[in-house]
Amino acid sequence: MKAGFLQSYLEAFPSIQGFFTFDAALMFLAYNQLIRAQGIAGDVLEIGVHHGLSAIAVGALAAPGRRFVAVDLFDEMQDHNESRSGAGNREAFLRNIHCFFDNRDFLEIFAGHSNKLNAEKLGSQFSFCHIDGGHSPEETYRDFDLCSRILTSGGLLALDDYFNPSFPGVSAGAVKFHLEKNEVLKPGLLDSTKYCFRNVPLKPILTLPSRPPSTGCLR
Ligand SMILES: C[S@@+](CC[C@H](N)C(=O)[O-])C[C@H]1O[C@@H](n2cnc3c(N)ncnc32)[C@H](O)[C@@H]1O
């Protein structure tokens, strides 16, 4: 992260087109700092980068030497934007990212529908994922499922627009995922625009012995 990153980000914020709040950026940074203190640091992913407003914050959460995977349909594939949520622009995205990161070797751009991503190729060393791409129930469910597979234990997932009545598909997809795989991602902190979850796989509370203990009572 460049020196003075937060101040420059705050100053540039109003001039970058997007759908993100500075409060949410601070929440991402603070929450990430908490897991970093527990030794959890890795790759980061954002689905739906648009012009890069939130991507600047997400990119800053990548651990040194790790990747920032940035996903969007960008200009050329907007006919696949099922829920009409924003419209990514690769040129604007790159211009904005370039202002904040001197070394862009960590950036991996995936231009396409997020349903073309797969956990096997991405790996499972992600410490932070932000879902802000397609807003239909199906897209949200799929993106949630993908992130649950690629997040490292203790990693964070932030979901956009859970409470936005203009996009009821987001909560519908998230609730469906929760009902079907409810213990994979634990709900945590939230603000008015983001709902954060943590990947905390449940450990069995009780481990049954493979065979009954021999007490001699049944003889
Ligand atoms: C609401 S905007 C993202 C806003 C952005 N995070 C910001 O901070 O301003 C949604 C973005 O997701 C992209 N998108 C929509 N559906 C998608 C999909 N299925 N896969 C990948 N990107 C998608 C759109 O092109 C758009 O740029």
XYZ file of C-alpha atoms and ligand atoms in Angstrom, residues 18-20 46 48-50 53-54 71-73 78 81 85-88 112-114 132-134 139, ligand 1:
52
model
C -19.171 3.729 -8.790
C -21.440 2.183 -6.212
C -19.443 2.103 -2.992
C -13.734 -8.876 -6.425
C -17.951 -6.669 -10.315
C -15.172 -4.074 -10.415
C -17.056 -1.530 -12.614
C -14.025 2.355 -6.836
C -14.277 -0.587 -4.417
C -13.716 -9.930 -12.391
C -16.134 -8.080 -14.661
C -18.044 -8.433 -17.893
C -22.711 -6.268 -21.188
C -25.403 -8.507 -17.549
C -26.166 -3.923 -12.261
C -23.629 -1.302 -13.332
C -21.524 -1.577 -16.479
C -17.818 -2.239 -16.121
C -16.233 -12.620 -18.364
C -19.286 -13.908 -16.556
C -18.453 -14.994 -13.028
C -20.762 -7.112 -6.352
C -21.383 -8.524 -9.834
C -24.655 -10.048 -11.000
C -25.798 -15.267 -9.794
C -22.779 -2.617 -9.178
S -21.493 -2.691 -10.322
C -20.074 -2.875 -9.295
C -19.737 -1.632 -8.550
C -18.319 -1.582 -8.052
N -17.993 -2.646 -7.138
C -18.001 -0.226 -7.432
O -17.347 -0.170 -6.423
O -18.399 0.775 -7.987
C -21.667 -4.335 -10.949
C -20.579 -4.726 -11.928
O -20.687 -6.128 -12.128
C -20.535 -6.436 -13.496
N -21.313 -7.680 -13.685
C -22.649 -7.825 -13.725
N -22.982 -9.112 -13.830
C -21.809 -9.816 -13.833
C -21.477 -11.186 -13.923
N -22.421 -12.130 -13.986
N -20.173 -11.551 -13.915
C -19.196 -10.614 -13.826
N -19.451 -9.289 -13.734
C -20.736 -8.896 -13.740
C -21.058 -5.214 -14.256
O -20.440 -5.080 -15.505
C -20.695 -4.074 -13.305
O -19.459 -3.510 -13.636
